[in-house]
PDB file of C-alpha atoms and ligand atoms in Angstrom:
ATOM      1  CA  MET A  17     -41.959 -63.717  14.024  1.00  0.00           C
ATOM      2  CA  GLU A  18     -39.735 -61.713  11.722  1.00  0.00           C
ATOM      3  CA  LEU A  19     -39.617 -61.568   7.950  1.00  0.00           C
ATOM      4  CA  ILE A  20     -36.396 -60.006   6.735  1.00  0.00           C
ATOM      5  CA  LEU A  21     -35.850 -58.658   3.248  1.00  0.00           C
ATOM      6  CA  ASP A  22     -32.199 -57.900   2.779  1.00  0.00           C
ATOM      7  CA  ARG A  23     -31.033 -55.828  -0.183  1.00  0.00           C
ATOM      8  CA  LEU A  24     -33.385 -57.426  -2.715  1.00  0.00           C
ATOM      9  CA  THR A  25     -32.682 -56.534  -6.311  1.00  0.00           C
ATOM     10  CA  LYS A  26     -34.274 -57.740  -9.535  1.00  0.00           C
ATOM     11  CA  GLN A  27     -33.553 -56.541 -13.008  1.00  0.00           C
ATOM     12  CA  TYR A  28     -35.353 -57.311 -16.277  1.00  0.00           C
ATOM     13  CA  HIS A  29     -33.117 -56.589 -19.267  1.00  0.00           C
ATOM     14  CA  ASN A  30     -32.317 -52.915 -18.731  1.00  0.00           C
ATOM     15  CA  LYS A  31     -35.148 -52.284 -16.245  1.00  0.00           C
ATOM     16  CA  ILE A  32     -34.535 -52.488 -12.498  1.00  0.00           C
ATOM     17  CA  ALA A  33     -37.903 -53.624 -11.131  1.00  0.00           C
ATOM     18  CA  VAL A  34     -36.753 -53.981  -7.513  1.00  0.00           C
ATOM     19  CA  ASP A  35     -33.848 -51.834  -6.452  1.00  0.00           C
ATOM     20  CA  CYS A  36     -32.052 -52.838  -3.266  1.00  0.00           C
ATOM     21  CA  ILE A  37     -35.028 -53.158  -0.917  1.00  0.00           C
ATOM     22  CA  SER A  38     -34.369 -53.970   2.731  1.00  0.00           C
ATOM     23  CA  LEU A  39     -37.168 -54.297   5.248  1.00  0.00           C
ATOM     24  CA  ASN A  40     -37.961 -56.045   8.532  1.00  0.00           C
ATOM     25  CA  LEU A  41     -41.581 -57.071   8.929  1.00  0.00           C
ATOM     26  CA  HIS A  42     -43.419 -58.204  12.047  1.00  0.00           C
ATOM     27  CA  LYS A  43     -47.019 -59.161  12.612  1.00  0.00           C
ATOM     28  CA  GLY A  44     -49.482 -56.639  11.281  1.00  0.00           C
ATOM     29  CA  VAL A  45     -50.942 -55.483   8.001  1.00  0.00           C
ATOM     30  CA  TYR A  46     -48.660 -53.754   5.494  1.00  0.00           C
ATOM     31  CA  GLY A  47     -50.230 -51.824   2.643  1.00  0.00           C
ATOM     32  CA  LEU A  48     -48.070 -51.592  -0.463  1.00  0.00           C
ATOM     33  CA  LEU A  49     -48.808 -48.576  -2.651  1.00  0.00           C
ATOM     34  CA  GLY A  50     -47.212 -47.509  -5.896  1.00  0.00           C
ATOM     35  CA  ALA A  51     -47.989 -46.585  -9.482  1.00  0.00           C
ATOM     36  CA  ASN A  52     -48.314 -49.150 -12.268  1.00  0.00           C
ATOM     37  CA  GLY A  53     -44.870 -50.604 -12.859  1.00  0.00           C
ATOM     38  CA  ALA A  54     -43.470 -49.468  -9.492  1.00  0.00           C
ATOM     39  CA  GLY A  55     -42.329 -53.025  -8.730  1.00  0.00           C
ATOM     40  CA  LYS A  56     -44.988 -54.211  -6.245  1.00  0.00           C
ATOM     41  CA  THR A  57     -45.781 -57.499  -7.983  1.00  0.00           C
ATOM     42  CA  THR A  58     -42.117 -58.233  -8.600  1.00  0.00           C
ATOM     43  CA  LEU A  59     -41.324 -57.658  -4.921  1.00  0.00           C
ATOM     44  CA  MET A  60     -44.253 -59.819  -3.795  1.00  0.00           C
ATOM     45  CA  ARG A  61     -43.269 -62.650  -6.138  1.00  0.00           C
ATOM     46  CA  ILE A  62     -39.761 -62.581  -4.689  1.00  0.00           C
ATOM     47  CA  ILE A  63     -41.151 -62.724  -1.138  1.00  0.00           C
ATOM     48  CA  CYS A  64     -43.249 -65.731  -2.193  1.00  0.00           C
ATOM     49  CA  GLY A  65     -40.289 -67.528  -3.744  1.00  0.00           C
ATOM     50  CA  VAL A  66     -42.030 -67.618  -7.137  1.00  0.00           C
ATOM     51  CA  LEU A  67     -39.359 -65.360  -8.573  1.00  0.00           C
ATOM     52  CA  LYS A  68     -35.713 -65.460  -7.641  1.00  0.00           C
ATOM     53  CA  ALA A  69     -34.022 -62.166  -6.864  1.00  0.00           C
ATOM     54  CA  ASP A  70     -30.772 -61.379  -8.673  1.00  0.00           C
ATOM     55  CA  SER A  71     -29.300 -60.610  -5.288  1.00  0.00           C
ATOM     56  CA  GLY A  72     -30.405 -60.242  -1.696  1.00  0.00           C
ATOM     57  CA  THR A  73     -32.227 -62.618   0.639  1.00  0.00           C
ATOM     58  CA  VAL A  74     -35.640 -63.289   2.135  1.00  0.00           C
ATOM     59  CA  THR A  75     -35.781 -65.128   5.446  1.00  0.00           C
ATOM     60  CA  TYR A  76     -38.518 -65.827   7.936  1.00  0.00           C
ATOM     61  CA  ASP A  77     -37.208 -66.485  11.455  1.00  0.00           C
ATOM     62  CA  GLY A  78     -33.967 -67.462   9.800  1.00  0.00           C
ATOM     63  CA  VAL A  79     -35.580 -69.842   7.290  1.00  0.00           C
ATOM     64  CA  ASP A  80     -34.790 -69.092   3.635  1.00  0.00           C
ATOM     65  CA  VAL A  81     -37.565 -68.370   1.117  1.00  0.00           C
ATOM     66  CA  SER A  82     -36.442 -71.312  -1.037  1.00  0.00           C
ATOM     67  CA  SER A  83     -37.155 -73.914   1.637  1.00  0.00           C
ATOM     68  CA  GLU A  84     -40.201 -76.128   2.043  1.00  0.00           C
ATOM     69  CA  ALA A  85     -40.594 -74.924   5.642  1.00  0.00           C
ATOM     70  CA  TYR A  86     -40.980 -71.342   4.424  1.00  0.00           C
ATOM     71  CA  ARG A  87     -43.540 -72.287   1.792  1.00  0.00           C
ATOM     72  CA  ALA A  88     -45.606 -74.150   4.374  1.00  0.00           C
ATOM     73  CA  LYS A  89     -46.107 -70.872   6.226  1.00  0.00           C
ATOM     74  CA  LEU A  90     -46.955 -68.840   3.161  1.00  0.00           C
ATOM     75  CA  GLY A  91     -50.281 -67.891   1.584  1.00  0.00           C
ATOM     76  CA  TYR A  92     -50.297 -66.055  -1.749  1.00  0.00           C
ATOM     77  CA  LEU A  93     -52.879 -64.461  -3.973  1.00  0.00           C
ATOM     78  CA  PRO A  94     -51.171 -63.579  -7.265  1.00  0.00           C
ATOM     79  CA  GLN A  95     -52.300 -60.548  -9.247  1.00  0.00           C
ATOM     80  CA  ASP A  96     -53.205 -62.713 -12.240  1.00  0.00           C
ATOM     81  CA  PHE A  97     -54.682 -65.740 -10.740  1.00  0.00           C
ATOM     82  CA  GLY A  98     -55.182 -68.815 -12.920  1.00  0.00           C
ATOM     83  CA  TYR A  99     -58.516 -70.455 -12.205  1.00  0.00           C
ATOM     84  CA  TYR A 100     -59.819 -73.717 -13.512  1.00  0.00           C
ATOM     85  CA  PRO A 101     -63.066 -72.752 -15.254  1.00  0.00           C
ATOM     86  CA  ASP A 102     -64.666 -76.193 -15.119  1.00  0.00           C
ATOM     87  CA  PHE A 103     -63.954 -76.692 -11.428  1.00  0.00           C
ATOM     88  CA  THR A 104     -66.508 -75.624  -8.871  1.00  0.00           C
ATOM     89  CA  GLY A 105     -65.309 -73.325  -6.085  1.00  0.00           C
ATOM     90  CA  MET A 106     -65.349 -76.288  -3.736  1.00  0.00           C
ATOM     91  CA  ASP A 107     -63.379 -78.527  -6.168  1.00  0.00           C
ATOM     92  CA  PHE A 108     -60.816 -75.793  -6.570  1.00  0.00           C
ATOM     93  CA  LEU A 109     -60.239 -75.316  -2.847  1.00  0.00           C
ATOM     94  CA  ILE A 110     -59.995 -79.078  -2.257  1.00  0.00           C
ATOM     95  CA  TYR A 111     -57.504 -79.321  -5.108  1.00  0.00           C
ATOM     96  CA  MET A 112     -55.393 -76.433  -3.795  1.00  0.00           C
ATOM     97  CA  ALA A 113     -55.561 -77.903  -0.288  1.00  0.00           C
ATOM     98  CA  ALA A 114     -54.195 -81.202  -1.609  1.00  0.00           C
ATOM     99  CA  LEU A 115     -51.297 -79.328  -3.222  1.00  0.00           C
ATOM    100  CA  LYS A 116     -50.624 -77.706   0.144  1.00  0.00           C
ATOM    101  CA  GLY A 117     -50.545 -81.088   1.833  1.00  0.00           C
ATOM    102  CA  LEU A 118     -53.820 -81.067   3.761  1.00  0.00           C
ATOM    103  CA  THR A 119     -55.539 -84.425   4.264  1.00  0.00           C
ATOM    104  CA  LYS A 120     -58.922 -85.023   2.615  1.00  0.00           C
ATOM    105  CA  ILE A 121     -60.833 -84.460   5.832  1.00  0.00           C
ATOM    106  CA  GLN A 122     -58.876 -81.313   6.716  1.00  0.00           C
ATOM    107  CA  ALA A 123     -59.348 -80.028   3.164  1.00  0.00           C
ATOM    108  CA  LYS A 124     -63.108 -80.496   3.226  1.00  0.00           C
ATOM    109  CA  ARG A 125     -63.474 -78.823   6.611  1.00  0.00           C
ATOM    110  CA  LYS A 126     -61.204 -75.914   5.721  1.00  0.00           C
ATOM    111  CA  ALA A 127     -62.838 -75.399   2.307  1.00  0.00           C
ATOM    112  CA  ASN A 128     -66.282 -75.143   3.908  1.00  0.00           C
ATOM    113  CA  GLU A 129     -65.007 -72.750   6.547  1.00  0.00           C
ATOM    114  CA  LEU A 130     -63.321 -70.507   3.973  1.00  0.00           C
ATOM    115  CA  LEU A 131     -66.236 -70.505   1.523  1.00  0.00           C
ATOM    116  CA  GLU A 132     -68.361 -69.271   4.376  1.00  0.00           C
ATOM    117  CA  LEU A 133     -65.757 -66.660   5.296  1.00  0.00           C
ATOM    118  CA  VAL A 134     -65.678 -65.159   1.790  1.00  0.00           C
ATOM    119  CA  SER A 135     -69.457 -65.407   1.315  1.00  0.00           C
ATOM    120  CA  LEU A 136     -69.320 -68.089  -1.372  1.00  0.00           C
ATOM    121  CA  LYS A 137     -71.217 -70.834   0.391  1.00  0.00           C
ATOM    122  CA  GLU A 138     -74.174 -70.562  -1.965  1.00  0.00           C
ATOM    123  CA  GLU A 139     -71.863 -70.694  -4.986  1.00  0.00           C
ATOM    124  CA  ALA A 140     -69.678 -73.539  -3.686  1.00  0.00           C
ATOM    125  CA  HIS A 141     -70.974 -76.049  -6.222  1.00  0.00           C
ATOM    126  CA  LYS A 142     -71.201 -73.695  -9.163  1.00  0.00           C
ATOM    127  CA  LYS A 143     -68.509 -73.816 -11.881  1.00  0.00           C
ATOM    128  CA  ILE A 144     -65.928 -71.050 -11.643  1.00  0.00           C
ATOM    129  CA  LYS A 145     -66.576 -69.979 -15.231  1.00  0.00           C
ATOM    130  CA  LYS A 146     -69.999 -68.892 -14.023  1.00  0.00           C
ATOM    131  CA  TYR A 147     -68.587 -66.752 -11.204  1.00  0.00           C
ATOM    132  CA  SER A 148     -68.457 -62.977 -11.411  1.00  0.00           C
ATOM    133  CA  GLY A 149     -65.059 -61.252 -11.245  1.00  0.00           C
ATOM    134  CA  GLY A 150     -65.515 -60.410  -7.575  1.00  0.00           C
ATOM    135  CA  MET A 151     -66.507 -64.005  -6.748  1.00  0.00           C
ATOM    136  CA  LYS A 152     -63.335 -65.307  -8.405  1.00  0.00           C
ATOM    137  CA  GLN A 153     -61.330 -62.790  -6.448  1.00  0.00           C
ATOM    138  CA  ARG A 154     -62.919 -63.973  -3.202  1.00  0.00           C
ATOM    139  CA  LEU A 155     -62.152 -67.574  -4.114  1.00  0.00           C
ATOM    140  CA  GLY A 156     -58.561 -66.499  -4.678  1.00  0.00           C
ATOM    141  CA  ILE A 157     -58.456 -64.965  -1.215  1.00  0.00           C
ATOM    142  CA  ALA A 158     -59.906 -68.169   0.239  1.00  0.00           C
ATOM    143  CA  GLN A 159     -57.235 -70.393  -1.354  1.00  0.00           C
ATOM    144  CA  ALA A 160     -54.491 -68.170   0.069  1.00  0.00           C
ATOM    145  CA  LEU A 161     -55.818 -68.931   3.558  1.00  0.00           C
ATOM    146  CA  LEU A 162     -55.998 -72.742   3.278  1.00  0.00           C
ATOM    147  CA  ASN A 163     -52.862 -73.406   5.314  1.00  0.00           C
ATOM    148  CA  ASN A 164     -53.441 -70.717   7.995  1.00  0.00           C
ATOM    149  CA  PRO A 165     -50.407 -68.809   6.708  1.00  0.00           C
ATOM    150  CA  GLN A 166     -48.152 -66.821   9.006  1.00  0.00           C
ATOM    151  CA  ILE A 167     -47.079 -64.814   5.973  1.00  0.00           C
ATOM    152  CA  LEU A 168     -49.968 -63.752   3.766  1.00  0.00           C
ATOM    153  CA  ILE A 169     -49.196 -61.976   0.493  1.00  0.00           C
ATOM    154  CA  LEU A 170     -52.148 -60.532  -1.422  1.00  0.00           C
ATOM    155  CA  ASP A 171     -51.532 -58.792  -4.742  1.00  0.00           C
ATOM    156  CA  GLU A 172     -54.458 -56.414  -5.322  1.00  0.00           C
ATOM    157  CA  PRO A 173     -56.939 -58.487  -3.329  1.00  0.00           C
ATOM    158  CA  THR A 174     -59.691 -55.869  -3.351  1.00  0.00           C
ATOM    159  CA  ALA A 175     -59.734 -55.432  -7.146  1.00  0.00           C
ATOM    160  CA  GLY A 176     -63.305 -56.074  -8.235  1.00  0.00           C
ATOM    161  CA  LEU A 177     -64.851 -56.362  -4.784  1.00  0.00           C
ATOM    162  CA  ASP A 178     -68.128 -54.550  -4.219  1.00  0.00           C
ATOM    163  CA  PRO A 179     -68.355 -52.197  -1.207  1.00  0.00           C
ATOM    164  CA  LYS A 180     -69.985 -54.770   1.049  1.00  0.00           C
ATOM    165  CA  GLU A 181     -67.385 -57.428   0.300  1.00  0.00           C
ATOM    166  CA  ARG A 182     -64.618 -54.843   0.607  1.00  0.00           C
ATOM    167  CA  VAL A 183     -65.692 -54.108   4.183  1.00  0.00           C
ATOM    168  CA  ARG A 184     -65.988 -57.820   4.897  1.00  0.00           C
ATOM    169  CA  PHE A 185     -62.502 -58.356   3.493  1.00  0.00           C
ATOM    170  CA  ARG A 186     -61.053 -55.579   5.653  1.00  0.00           C
ATOM    171  CA  ASN A 187     -62.450 -57.249   8.757  1.00  0.00           C
ATOM    172  CA  ILE A 188     -61.047 -60.640   7.771  1.00  0.00           C
ATOM    173  CA  ILE A 189     -57.617 -59.152   7.117  1.00  0.00           C
ATOM    174  CA  ALA A 190     -57.603 -57.090  10.318  1.00  0.00           C
ATOM    175  CA  LYS A 191     -58.215 -60.276  12.273  1.00  0.00           C
ATOM    176  CA  ILE A 192     -55.508 -62.244  10.458  1.00  0.00           C
ATOM    177  CA  GLY A 193     -53.065 -59.346  10.810  1.00  0.00           C
ATOM    178  CA  LYS A 194     -53.295 -59.431  14.586  1.00  0.00           C
ATOM    179  CA  GLU A 195     -51.290 -62.642  14.700  1.00  0.00           C
ATOM    180  CA  ASN A 196     -49.600 -62.830  11.301  1.00  0.00           C
ATOM    181  CA  ILE A 197     -47.716 -60.841   8.697  1.00  0.00           C
ATOM    182  CA  VAL A 198     -49.981 -59.597   5.921  1.00  0.00           C
ATOM    183  CA  ILE A 199     -48.699 -57.664   2.911  1.00  0.00           C
ATOM    184  CA  LEU A 200     -51.248 -56.427   0.417  1.00  0.00           C
ATOM    185  CA  SER A 201     -50.930 -54.191  -2.595  1.00  0.00           C
ATOM    186  CA  THR A 202     -53.683 -51.914  -3.766  1.00  0.00           C
ATOM    187  CA  HIS A 203     -54.305 -48.808  -5.824  1.00  0.00           C
ATOM    188  CA  ILE A 204     -57.117 -47.772  -3.539  1.00  0.00           C
ATOM    189  CA  VAL A 205     -55.722 -45.398  -0.956  1.00  0.00           C
ATOM    190  CA  SER A 206     -58.794 -45.756   1.264  1.00  0.00           C
ATOM    191  CA  ASP A 207     -58.119 -49.528   1.444  1.00  0.00           C
ATOM    192  CA  ILE A 208     -54.798 -48.695   3.040  1.00  0.00           C
ATOM    193  CA  GLU A 209     -56.351 -46.206   5.427  1.00  0.00           C
ATOM    194  CA  HIS A 210     -58.846 -48.795   6.600  1.00  0.00           C
ATOM    195  CA  ILE A 211     -56.749 -51.960   6.641  1.00  0.00           C
ATOM    196  CA  ALA A 212     -53.053 -51.257   6.922  1.00  0.00           C
ATOM    197  CA  ASP A 213     -51.108 -50.643  10.109  1.00  0.00           C
ATOM    198  CA  THR A 214     -48.085 -49.685   8.060  1.00  0.00           C
ATOM    199  CA  VAL A 215     -47.853 -48.021   4.661  1.00  0.00           C
ATOM    200  CA  LEU A 216     -45.111 -49.041   2.251  1.00  0.00           C
ATOM    201  CA  MET A 217     -44.742 -46.890  -0.812  1.00  0.00           C
ATOM    202  CA  MET A 218     -42.777 -47.987  -3.857  1.00  0.00           C
ATOM    203  CA  LYS A 219     -41.532 -45.930  -6.744  1.00  0.00           C
ATOM    204  CA  ASP A 220     -39.217 -47.106  -9.538  1.00  0.00           C
ATOM    205  CA  GLY A 221     -38.305 -50.236  -7.606  1.00  0.00           C
ATOM    206  CA  ARG A 222     -37.410 -48.401  -4.429  1.00  0.00           C
ATOM    207  CA  LEU A 223     -39.127 -48.107  -1.104  1.00  0.00           C
ATOM    208  CA  ILE A 224     -39.727 -44.375  -0.768  1.00  0.00           C
ATOM    209  CA  TYR A 225     -41.898 -44.339   2.340  1.00  0.00           C
ATOM    210  CA  GLN A 226     -42.489 -46.638   5.247  1.00  0.00           C
ATOM    211  CA  GLY A 227     -44.548 -45.693   8.289  1.00  0.00           C
ATOM    212  CA  LYS A 228     -47.771 -45.829  10.236  1.00  0.00           C
ATOM    213  CA  TRP A 229     -50.565 -44.507   8.078  1.00  0.00           C
ATOM    214  CA  GLN A 230     -51.969 -42.511  10.987  1.00  0.00           C
ATOM    215  CA  GLU A 231     -49.069 -40.114  10.585  1.00  0.00           C
ATOM    216  CA  LYS A 232     -50.460 -39.299   7.178  1.00  0.00           C
ATOM    217  CA  SER A 233     -54.057 -39.621   8.192  1.00  0.00           C
ATOM    218  CA  GLY A 234     -56.476 -37.627   6.112  1.00  0.00           C
ATOM    219  CA  ASP A 235     -53.943 -36.727   3.493  1.00  0.00           C
ATOM    220  CA  LEU A 236     -52.500 -40.081   2.478  1.00  0.00           C
ATOM    221  CA  GLU A 237     -53.945 -39.661  -0.992  1.00  0.00           C
ATOM    222  CA  GLU A 238     -52.466 -36.181  -1.277  1.00  0.00           C
ATOM    223  CA  PHE A 239     -49.133 -37.471  -0.011  1.00  0.00           C
ATOM    224  CA  TYR A 240     -49.250 -40.351  -2.481  1.00  0.00           C
ATOM    225  CA  LEU A 241     -50.064 -38.121  -5.437  1.00  0.00           C
ATOM    226  CA  LYS A 242     -47.237 -35.790  -4.482  1.00  0.00           C
ATOM    227  CA  GLN A 243     -44.732 -38.648  -4.662  1.00  0.00           C
ATOM    228  CA  PHE A 244     -45.848 -39.417  -8.208  1.00  0.00           C
ATOM    229  CA  GLU A 245     -46.409 -35.831  -9.269  1.00  0.00           C
ATOM    230  CA  GLU A 246     -43.882 -35.656 -12.056  1.00  0.00           C
ATOM    231  CA  ASP A 247     -45.131 -38.889 -13.685  1.00  0.00           C
TER     232      ASP A 247
HETATM  233  N1  ATP B 307     -41.493 -60.667 -16.788  1.00  0.00           N
HETATM  234  C1  ATP B 307     -41.094 -59.412 -17.012  1.00  0.00           C
HETATM  235  N2  ATP B 307     -40.247 -59.130 -18.016  1.00  0.00           N
HETATM  236  C2  ATP B 307     -39.816 -57.881 -18.246  1.00  0.00           C
HETATM  237  N3  ATP B 307     -40.172 -56.818 -17.503  1.00  0.00           N
HETATM  238  C3  ATP B 307     -41.010 -57.029 -16.484  1.00  0.00           C
HETATM  239  C4  ATP B 307     -41.527 -58.329 -16.197  1.00  0.00           C
HETATM  240  N4  ATP B 307     -42.345 -58.242 -15.103  1.00  0.00           N
HETATM  241  C5  ATP B 307     -42.349 -56.942 -14.760  1.00  0.00           C
HETATM  242  N5  ATP B 307     -41.558 -56.213 -15.575  1.00  0.00           N
HETATM  243  C6  ATP B 307     -41.294 -54.768 -15.453  1.00  0.00           C
HETATM  244  O1  ATP B 307     -40.871 -54.514 -14.127  1.00  0.00           O
HETATM  245  C7  ATP B 307     -41.447 -53.312 -13.635  1.00  0.00           C
HETATM  246  C8  ATP B 307     -42.238 -53.589 -12.377  1.00  0.00           C
HETATM  247  O2  ATP B 307     -43.394 -54.356 -12.698  1.00  0.00           O
HETATM  248  P1  ATP B 307     -44.398 -54.877 -11.595  1.00  0.00           P
HETATM  249  O3  ATP B 307     -45.370 -55.772 -12.264  1.00  0.00           O
HETATM  250  O4  ATP B 307     -43.627 -55.420 -10.464  1.00  0.00           O
HETATM  251  O5  ATP B 307     -45.115 -53.526 -11.126  1.00  0.00           O
HETATM  252  P2  ATP B 307     -46.395 -53.274 -10.217  1.00  0.00           P
HETATM  253  O6  ATP B 307     -46.008 -52.244  -9.207  1.00  0.00           O
HETATM  254  O7  ATP B 307     -46.914 -54.555  -9.705  1.00  0.00           O
HETATM  255  O8  ATP B 307     -47.447 -52.630 -11.231  1.00  0.00           O
HETATM  256  P3  ATP B 307     -49.064 -52.727 -11.287  1.00  0.00           P
HETATM  257  O9  ATP B 307     -49.565 -51.701 -10.321  1.00  0.00           O
HETATM  258  O10 ATP B 307     -49.383 -52.356 -12.699  1.00  0.00           O
HETATM  259  O11 ATP B 307     -49.467 -54.109 -10.940  1.00  0.00           O
HETATM  260  C9  ATP B 307     -42.271 -52.751 -14.798  1.00  0.00           C
HETATM  261  O12 ATP B 307     -41.476 -51.812 -15.482  1.00  0.00           O
HETATM  262  C10 ATP B 307     -42.533 -53.944 -15.671  1.00  0.00           C
HETATM  263  O13 ATP B 307     -42.682 -53.557 -17.013  1.00  0.00           O
HETATM  264 MG1   MG B 308     -48.685 -55.514  -9.861  1.00  0.00          MG
END
């Protein structure tokens, strides 16, 4: 199980959003930190095949990001997730499951399991437009898990979660990260301390730090702020 990013670069007009990033990822939870505009979302979209890099490659066990086989192993929660307001949570998961190729029976079973997992069982038949921000976020996390992804990419998954759900989320992710590759971005340094095995820090499109968070234990926030001091 190896996800290889090889010299990924992406430029928008005169702005280099991702600047020659190379990285080998194995199972575990990776926490991506960086200021607004550092390039986290751009990098994640490239890893998900939603955005094509100008140069460089993404491969998972030798399979290219552009292939169907890669997509089948991928789960993705985008930063700006488009919901269908008139769908219920259950409708939405069944619909997403169909897009991912699950059969009707599989979809129903998986949707129930995931709604339970993200504490939305009671709200399963409520329209999404009536959900709170945190409930929508949890539904977004649930849809990313429909196909039991080996590569799970979550762009600011904890945004809007209350403390109880945040803890619940950490436990879910820790479990998934034992057997799979999880990359999540966050602005909350304590999220990283509690969830991530490895810290990835981005600045101006570059990877400026990569390592076990324990090495920075206690002062990760201080370390982070130092990297962005002059901004
Ligand atoms: N579609 C686009 N067109 C032009 N520039 C873009 C586009 N998307 C992103 N950028 C620029 O690329 C850079 C990286 O943006 P990106 O969204 O990847 O950052 P981020 O680290 O996810 O930030 P945030 O923490 O705010 O989510 C920024 O300078 C941004 O303005
Ligand atoms: Mg972003």
